[in-house]
Short mmCIF file of N, CA and C in Angstrom, two decimals:
data_model
loop_
_atom_site.label_atom_id
_atom_site.label_comp_id
_atom_site.label_asym_id
_atom_site.label_seq_id
_atom_site.Cartn_x
_atom_site.Cartn_y
_atom_site.Cartn_z
N MET O 1 0.85 -1.18 0.00
CA MET O 1 0.00 0.00 0.00
C MET O 1 0.89 1.24 0.00
N TYR O 2 0.52 2.18 -0.82
CA TYR O 2 1.29 3.42 -0.90
C TYR O 2 0.92 4.36 0.24
N SER O 3 1.93 5.06 0.74
CA SER O 3 1.70 6.08 1.76
C SER O 3 1.23 7.35 1.07
N THR O 4 0.47 8.13 1.78
CA THR O 4 0.09 9.46 1.30
C THR O 4 0.52 10.45 2.37
N PHE O 5 0.54 11.72 2.03
CA PHE O 5 0.95 12.72 3.01
C PHE O 5 -0.02 12.78 4.18
N ASP O 6 -1.25 12.30 3.98
CA ASP O 6 -2.23 12.29 5.07
C ASP O 6 -2.04 11.09 6.01
N THR O 7 -1.46 10.01 5.50
CA THR O 7 -1.37 8.79 6.30
C THR O 7 0.04 8.45 6.78
N VAL O 8 1.05 9.14 6.27
CA VAL O 8 2.42 8.78 6.58
C VAL O 8 2.78 9.13 8.03
N ASP O 9 3.59 8.28 8.65
CA ASP O 9 4.13 8.55 9.98
C ASP O 9 5.55 9.09 9.77
N PHE O 10 5.71 10.40 9.88
CA PHE O 10 7.00 11.02 9.59
C PHE O 10 8.08 10.66 10.62
N ASN O 11 7.69 10.08 11.73
CA ASN O 11 8.67 9.64 12.72
C ASN O 11 9.22 8.25 12.40
N ASP O 12 8.59 7.57 11.44
CA ASP O 12 9.05 6.26 10.99
C ASP O 12 9.96 6.47 9.79
N PRO O 13 11.26 6.17 9.91
CA PRO O 13 12.19 6.41 8.80
C PRO O 13 11.76 5.77 7.48
N GLU O 14 11.10 4.60 7.55
CA GLU O 14 10.68 3.94 6.32
C GLU O 14 9.49 4.63 5.66
N GLN O 15 8.81 5.49 6.39
CA GLN O 15 7.67 6.21 5.83
C GLN O 15 7.96 7.68 5.56
N HIS O 16 8.98 8.23 6.20
CA HIS O 16 9.24 9.67 6.17
C HIS O 16 9.18 10.26 4.76
N PHE O 17 9.82 9.62 3.79
CA PHE O 17 9.83 10.11 2.41
C PHE O 17 8.98 9.27 1.46
N ALA O 18 8.37 8.21 1.96
CA ALA O 18 7.66 7.28 1.08
C ALA O 18 6.59 7.96 0.24
N ALA O 19 5.84 8.88 0.82
CA ALA O 19 4.78 9.55 0.06
C ALA O 19 5.35 10.42 -1.05
N ALA O 20 6.56 10.94 -0.86
CA ALA O 20 7.19 11.77 -1.89
C ALA O 20 7.76 10.93 -3.03
N LEU O 21 7.83 9.63 -2.85
CA LEU O 21 8.41 8.75 -3.86
C LEU O 21 7.35 8.07 -4.73
N ILE O 22 6.16 8.61 -4.75
CA ILE O 22 5.09 8.11 -5.61
C ILE O 22 5.13 8.88 -6.93
N ASN O 23 5.14 8.16 -8.04
CA ASN O 23 5.08 8.77 -9.37
C ASN O 23 6.10 9.89 -9.53
N VAL O 24 7.36 9.59 -9.28
CA VAL O 24 8.44 10.58 -9.34
C VAL O 24 8.59 11.09 -10.77
N PRO O 25 8.53 12.41 -10.98
CA PRO O 25 8.63 12.93 -12.34
C PRO O 25 10.06 12.84 -12.88
N GLY O 26 10.17 12.88 -14.19
CA GLY O 26 11.49 12.93 -14.79
C GLY O 26 11.70 12.00 -15.95
N LEU O 27 11.05 10.86 -15.96
CA LEU O 27 11.21 9.91 -17.06
C LEU O 27 9.87 9.73 -17.76
N GLY O 28 9.63 10.55 -18.75
CA GLY O 28 8.38 10.46 -19.48
C GLY O 28 7.27 11.24 -18.82
N PRO O 29 6.13 11.31 -19.48
CA PRO O 29 5.04 12.14 -18.98
C PRO O 29 4.37 11.59 -17.73
N GLY O 30 4.49 10.28 -17.50
CA GLY O 30 3.77 9.69 -16.37
C GLY O 30 4.57 9.56 -15.10
N GLY O 31 5.84 9.84 -15.14
CA GLY O 31 6.65 9.69 -13.94
C GLY O 31 7.07 8.25 -13.73
N VAL O 32 7.78 8.01 -12.66
CA VAL O 32 8.33 6.69 -12.35
C VAL O 32 7.62 6.14 -11.12
N GLY O 33 7.08 4.96 -11.26
CA GLY O 33 6.46 4.31 -10.12
C GLY O 33 7.50 3.53 -9.34
N ILE O 34 7.73 3.92 -8.10
CA ILE O 34 8.70 3.23 -7.25
C ILE O 34 7.91 2.28 -6.35
N PRO O 35 8.21 0.99 -6.40
CA PRO O 35 7.48 0.04 -5.55
C PRO O 35 7.57 0.43 -4.08
N PRO O 36 6.49 0.20 -3.32
CA PRO O 36 6.49 0.59 -1.90
C PRO O 36 7.66 0.03 -1.10
N ALA O 37 8.08 -1.20 -1.38
CA ALA O 37 9.21 -1.77 -0.63
C ALA O 37 10.49 -0.99 -0.91
N TRP O 38 10.69 -0.58 -2.16
CA TRP O 38 11.86 0.23 -2.50
C TRP O 38 11.75 1.61 -1.88
N ALA O 39 10.54 2.18 -1.92
CA ALA O 39 10.33 3.51 -1.33
C ALA O 39 10.68 3.49 0.15
N ALA O 40 10.34 2.41 0.85
CA ALA O 40 10.66 2.29 2.27
C ALA O 40 12.17 2.24 2.48
N ILE O 41 12.88 1.49 1.63
CA ILE O 41 14.34 1.38 1.74
C ILE O 41 14.99 2.74 1.47
N ILE O 42 14.55 3.41 0.41
CA ILE O 42 15.11 4.72 0.06
C ILE O 42 14.81 5.73 1.15
N SER O 43 13.58 5.72 1.66
CA SER O 43 13.19 6.66 2.71
C SER O 43 14.05 6.47 3.96
N LYS O 44 14.22 5.23 4.38
CA LYS O 44 15.04 4.96 5.57
C LYS O 44 16.48 5.42 5.35
N HIS O 45 17.01 5.15 4.16
CA HIS O 45 18.38 5.56 3.84
C HIS O 45 18.52 7.08 3.93
N LEU O 46 17.58 7.80 3.35
CA LEU O 46 17.66 9.27 3.38
C LEU O 46 17.61 9.81 4.81
N VAL O 47 16.78 9.21 5.65
CA VAL O 47 16.72 9.65 7.05
C VAL O 47 18.03 9.33 7.76
N GLU O 48 18.61 8.15 7.49
CA GLU O 48 19.87 7.76 8.15
C GLU O 48 21.03 8.68 7.77
N ILE O 49 20.97 9.27 6.58
CA ILE O 49 22.07 10.16 6.19
C ILE O 49 21.75 11.63 6.48
N GLY O 50 20.65 11.87 7.21
CA GLY O 50 20.39 13.20 7.73
C GLY O 50 19.37 14.04 6.99
N TYR O 51 18.70 13.49 5.99
CA TYR O 51 17.70 14.26 5.27
C TYR O 51 16.38 14.21 6.03
N VAL O 52 15.65 15.30 5.99
CA VAL O 52 14.31 15.35 6.56
C VAL O 52 13.42 16.19 5.64
N TRP O 53 12.14 15.98 5.75
CA TRP O 53 11.16 16.67 4.92
C TRP O 53 10.82 18.01 5.57
N ALA O 54 10.91 19.09 4.82
CA ALA O 54 10.74 20.45 5.37
C ALA O 54 9.43 20.65 6.14
N PRO O 55 8.27 20.23 5.63
CA PRO O 55 7.05 20.41 6.43
C PRO O 55 7.10 19.69 7.78
N TRP O 56 7.80 18.57 7.83
CA TRP O 56 7.96 17.88 9.11
C TRP O 56 8.81 18.73 10.05
N LEU O 57 9.87 19.35 9.51
CA LEU O 57 10.71 20.23 10.33
C LEU O 57 9.90 21.38 10.91
N ALA O 58 8.99 21.91 10.10
CA ALA O 58 8.17 23.04 10.56
C ALA O 58 7.38 22.68 11.82
N ARG O 59 7.02 21.42 11.97
CA ARG O 59 6.27 20.99 13.16
C ARG O 59 7.12 21.08 14.43
N LEU O 60 8.46 21.11 14.26
CA LEU O 60 9.35 21.19 15.41
C LEU O 60 9.55 22.62 15.91
N ALA O 61 9.13 23.59 15.11
CA ALA O 61 9.39 25.00 15.43
C ALA O 61 8.55 25.47 16.61
N ASP O 62 9.15 26.38 17.39
CA ASP O 62 8.41 26.99 18.49
C ASP O 62 7.56 28.14 17.95
N ALA O 63 6.95 28.91 18.83
CA ALA O 63 6.05 29.99 18.43
C ALA O 63 6.78 31.06 17.61
N ASN O 64 8.09 31.18 17.78
CA ASN O 64 8.87 32.17 17.03
C ASN O 64 9.47 31.59 15.74
N GLY O 65 9.12 30.36 15.42
CA GLY O 65 9.63 29.74 14.20
C GLY O 65 11.02 29.15 14.35
N LYS O 66 11.51 29.06 15.56
CA LYS O 66 12.86 28.54 15.80
C LYS O 66 12.81 27.05 16.13
N ILE O 67 13.86 26.35 15.71
CA ILE O 67 14.00 24.93 16.01
C ILE O 67 15.31 24.74 16.75
N ASP O 68 15.26 24.10 17.89
CA ASP O 68 16.48 23.79 18.64
C ASP O 68 17.24 22.72 17.88
N ILE O 69 18.51 22.96 17.65
CA ILE O 69 19.32 22.02 16.88
C ILE O 69 19.34 20.63 17.51
N ASN O 70 19.17 20.55 18.81
CA ASN O 70 19.14 19.26 19.50
C ASN O 70 17.89 18.45 19.18
N ASP O 71 16.86 19.13 18.64
CA ASP O 71 15.63 18.44 18.27
C ASP O 71 15.70 17.83 16.87
N LEU O 72 16.73 18.18 16.12
CA LEU O 72 16.86 17.65 14.76
C LEU O 72 17.33 16.20 14.79
N PRO O 73 16.91 15.42 13.82
CA PRO O 73 17.40 14.04 13.76
C PRO O 73 18.90 14.01 13.54
N LYS O 74 19.52 12.98 14.05
CA LYS O 74 20.98 12.84 13.93
C LYS O 74 21.31 11.97 12.71
N GLN O 75 22.32 12.38 11.98
CA GLN O 75 22.81 11.57 10.87
C GLN O 75 23.50 10.35 11.46
N THR O 76 23.14 9.17 10.99
CA THR O 76 23.72 7.94 11.53
C THR O 76 24.63 7.22 10.55
N LYS O 77 24.63 7.65 9.27
CA LYS O 77 25.49 7.03 8.27
C LYS O 77 26.21 8.10 7.46
N LYS O 78 27.38 7.73 6.94
CA LYS O 78 28.14 8.63 6.08
C LYS O 78 28.60 7.86 4.84
N LEU O 79 28.89 8.59 3.78
CA LEU O 79 29.40 7.96 2.57
C LEU O 79 30.91 7.80 2.71
N GLN O 80 31.35 6.57 2.62
CA GLN O 80 32.78 6.28 2.73
C GLN O 80 33.36 6.11 1.33
N ARG O 81 34.34 6.93 1.03
CA ARG O 81 34.99 6.86 -0.27
C ARG O 81 35.74 5.54 -0.40
N PRO O 82 35.92 5.07 -1.63
CA PRO O 82 36.64 3.81 -1.81
C PRO O 82 38.12 3.95 -1.49
N MET O 83 38.71 2.87 -1.01
CA MET O 83 40.14 2.93 -0.70
C MET O 83 40.98 2.84 -1.97
N ARG O 84 40.36 2.38 -3.05
CA ARG O 84 41.06 2.33 -4.33
C ARG O 84 40.03 2.42 -5.44
N GLY O 85 40.50 2.79 -6.59
CA GLY O 85 39.62 2.91 -7.75
C GLY O 85 39.01 4.29 -7.85
N PRO O 86 38.20 4.49 -8.88
CA PRO O 86 37.63 5.81 -9.10
C PRO O 86 36.60 6.17 -8.04
N VAL O 87 36.48 7.45 -7.76
CA VAL O 87 35.47 7.93 -6.83
C VAL O 87 34.25 8.29 -7.66
N ASN O 88 33.36 7.31 -7.85
CA ASN O 88 32.13 7.55 -8.59
C ASN O 88 31.08 6.54 -8.15
N VAL O 89 29.87 6.70 -8.68
CA VAL O 89 28.76 5.85 -8.26
C VAL O 89 28.91 4.40 -8.71
N TRP O 90 29.81 4.12 -9.65
CA TRP O 90 29.95 2.77 -10.18
C TRP O 90 30.98 1.95 -9.41
N ASN O 91 31.70 2.54 -8.49
CA ASN O 91 32.70 1.79 -7.73
C ASN O 91 32.02 1.17 -6.51
N PRO O 92 31.88 -0.16 -6.47
CA PRO O 92 31.18 -0.79 -5.35
C PRO O 92 31.93 -0.69 -4.02
N ALA O 93 33.17 -0.22 -4.05
CA ALA O 93 33.90 -0.03 -2.79
C ALA O 93 33.42 1.23 -2.07
N THR O 94 32.68 2.10 -2.77
CA THR O 94 32.04 3.25 -2.12
C THR O 94 30.83 2.70 -1.37
N GLN O 95 30.68 3.07 -0.10
CA GLN O 95 29.56 2.52 0.66
C GLN O 95 29.13 3.46 1.78
N TRP O 96 27.90 3.26 2.23
CA TRP O 96 27.37 4.00 3.37
C TRP O 96 27.67 3.18 4.61
N VAL O 97 28.28 3.82 5.61
CA VAL O 97 28.71 3.13 6.82
C VAL O 97 28.29 3.95 8.04
N PRO O 98 28.24 3.32 9.24
CA PRO O 98 27.96 4.09 10.45
C PRO O 98 28.95 5.25 10.60
N MET O 99 28.49 6.34 11.20
CA MET O 99 29.27 7.57 11.32
C MET O 99 30.63 7.35 11.99
N ASP O 100 30.71 6.41 12.93
CA ASP O 100 31.97 6.23 13.66
C ASP O 100 32.93 5.25 12.98
N THR O 101 32.59 4.79 11.78
CA THR O 101 33.47 3.88 11.05
C THR O 101 34.69 4.64 10.55
N PRO O 102 35.89 4.19 10.90
CA PRO O 102 37.08 4.90 10.41
C PRO O 102 37.21 4.74 8.90
N ASP O 103 37.74 5.77 8.27
CA ASP O 103 37.96 5.72 6.83
C ASP O 103 39.12 4.77 6.54
N PRO O 104 39.01 4.02 5.45
CA PRO O 104 40.10 3.09 5.12
C PRO O 104 41.34 3.85 4.68
N GLU O 105 42.47 3.21 4.87
CA GLU O 105 43.71 3.82 4.38
C GLU O 105 43.69 3.77 2.86
N LEU O 106 43.96 4.90 2.26
CA LEU O 106 43.98 4.97 0.81
C LEU O 106 45.23 4.31 0.27
N ILE O 107 45.09 3.68 -0.86
CA ILE O 107 46.23 3.09 -1.55
C ILE O 107 46.98 4.22 -2.25
N VAL O 108 48.23 4.40 -1.90
CA VAL O 108 49.03 5.47 -2.50
C VAL O 108 50.09 4.82 -3.38
N LEU O 109 50.07 5.19 -4.63
CA LEU O 109 51.05 4.63 -5.56
C LEU O 109 52.36 5.39 -5.45
N PRO O 110 53.47 4.68 -5.57
CA PRO O 110 54.76 5.36 -5.49
C PRO O 110 55.02 6.18 -6.75
N SER O 111 55.73 7.26 -6.58
CA SER O 111 56.11 8.08 -7.73
C SER O 111 57.38 7.51 -8.36
N PRO O 112 57.35 7.26 -9.67
CA PRO O 112 58.57 6.75 -10.31
C PRO O 112 59.76 7.69 -10.13
N ASP O 113 59.49 8.98 -10.01
CA ASP O 113 60.58 9.95 -9.82
C ASP O 113 61.30 9.73 -8.49
N ALA O 114 60.62 9.14 -7.52
CA ALA O 114 61.23 8.91 -6.21
C ALA O 114 61.92 7.55 -6.13
N MET O 115 61.85 6.76 -7.20
CA MET O 115 62.46 5.42 -7.21
C MET O 115 63.87 5.46 -7.78
N THR O 116 64.62 4.45 -7.38
CA THR O 116 65.94 4.28 -7.99
C THR O 116 65.75 3.64 -9.37
N VAL O 117 66.81 3.64 -10.16
CA VAL O 117 66.77 3.00 -11.47
C VAL O 117 66.41 1.52 -11.32
N GLN O 118 66.98 0.87 -10.31
CA GLN O 118 66.73 -0.55 -10.09
C GLN O 118 65.26 -0.79 -9.71
N GLU O 119 64.70 0.09 -8.89
CA GLU O 119 63.30 -0.06 -8.49
C GLU O 119 62.37 0.13 -9.69
N ARG O 120 62.64 1.14 -10.52
CA ARG O 120 61.82 1.34 -11.72
C ARG O 120 61.93 0.13 -12.64
N SER O 121 63.12 -0.41 -12.80
CA SER O 121 63.33 -1.58 -13.64
C SER O 121 62.55 -2.78 -13.09
N ALA O 122 62.57 -2.95 -11.78
CA ALA O 122 61.84 -4.06 -11.16
C ALA O 122 60.33 -3.90 -11.38
N MET O 123 59.82 -2.67 -11.27
CA MET O 123 58.39 -2.43 -11.52
C MET O 123 58.04 -2.74 -12.97
N LEU O 124 58.87 -2.31 -13.90
CA LEU O 124 58.62 -2.61 -15.31
C LEU O 124 58.62 -4.11 -15.55
N ASP O 125 59.55 -4.82 -14.92
CA ASP O 125 59.59 -6.28 -15.06
C ASP O 125 58.30 -6.92 -14.54
N LEU O 126 57.79 -6.41 -13.42
CA LEU O 126 56.53 -6.94 -12.87
C LEU O 126 55.37 -6.70 -13.83
N PHE O 127 55.31 -5.50 -14.41
CA PHE O 127 54.24 -5.20 -15.36
C PHE O 127 54.35 -6.08 -16.61
N LYS O 128 55.55 -6.28 -17.09
CA LYS O 128 55.74 -7.15 -18.27
C LYS O 128 55.35 -8.59 -17.94
N ALA O 129 55.79 -9.09 -16.79
CA ALA O 129 55.49 -10.46 -16.39
C ALA O 129 53.99 -10.68 -16.22
N GLY O 130 53.29 -9.66 -15.78
CA GLY O 130 51.84 -9.77 -15.59
C GLY O 130 51.05 -9.53 -16.86
N GLY O 131 51.74 -9.19 -17.94
CA GLY O 131 51.04 -8.94 -19.20
C GLY O 131 50.45 -7.55 -19.30
N TYR O 132 50.79 -6.68 -18.37
CA TYR O 132 50.27 -5.31 -18.38
C TYR O 132 51.08 -4.38 -19.27
N LEU O 133 52.26 -4.80 -19.61
CA LEU O 133 53.15 -4.01 -20.45
C LEU O 133 53.75 -4.95 -21.48
N PRO O 134 53.00 -5.18 -22.57
CA PRO O 134 53.48 -6.16 -23.55
C PRO O 134 54.74 -5.69 -24.25
N GLU O 135 55.47 -6.67 -24.71
CA GLU O 135 56.67 -6.36 -25.49
C GLU O 135 56.24 -5.70 -26.79
N PRO O 136 57.00 -4.74 -27.27
CA PRO O 136 56.62 -4.10 -28.54
C PRO O 136 56.72 -5.10 -29.69
N GLU O 137 55.78 -4.97 -30.62
CA GLU O 137 55.80 -5.86 -31.78
C GLU O 137 56.93 -5.47 -32.71
N GLU O 138 57.47 -6.48 -33.38
CA GLU O 138 58.51 -6.21 -34.37
C GLU O 138 57.86 -5.46 -35.53
N PRO O 139 58.48 -4.39 -35.98
CA PRO O 139 57.88 -3.66 -37.11
C PRO O 139 57.92 -4.52 -38.37
N THR O 140 56.87 -4.38 -39.16
CA THR O 140 56.81 -5.11 -40.42
C THR O 140 57.82 -4.53 -41.39
N ASN O 141 58.57 -5.41 -42.02
CA ASN O 141 59.56 -4.99 -42.99
C ASN O 141 58.88 -4.90 -44.36
N PHE O 142 58.71 -3.69 -44.84
CA PHE O 142 58.03 -3.49 -46.11
C PHE O 142 59.01 -3.40 -47.29
N ALA O 143 60.29 -3.54 -46.99
CA ALA O 143 61.28 -3.46 -48.08
C ALA O 143 61.17 -4.70 -48.96
N GLU O 144 61.29 -4.51 -50.22
CA GLU O 144 61.24 -5.63 -51.15
C GLU O 144 62.65 -6.07 -51.51
N GLU O 145 62.78 -7.36 -51.66
CA GLU O 145 64.06 -7.89 -52.10
C GLU O 145 64.02 -8.02 -53.61
N LEU O 146 64.98 -7.44 -54.26
CA LEU O 146 65.00 -7.49 -55.72
C LEU O 146 65.84 -8.61 -56.23
#
């Protein structure tokens, strides 16, 4: 069953945004239908990372329109960058983790300029042995023998 703004329990993270995820505009004239189970997962995720719906926030305001910062929901998850690979949405090493999770140590590649000749040679040998740096092909001899 779909939530509506009249029936949603904004204190329930799985419902907080569920009503806003009905018929989401953007793909074609009819919008996108998000299944209720997915809407609940997305809604809970948004609440865990600190998002809240503005009309719900307005209910927290006092007579002067002020909201005590201690009354705001606390962010419980953060986006952890990947320890290696590109920083984009397609890298599965990027993940949402509890706020107190330490960031992983980043993989730092050595600078060839800081290596000795022997170290650079050893790295090249490793790349060649692994097939990452193939041997150059012999050039084709186009000269004709008369």
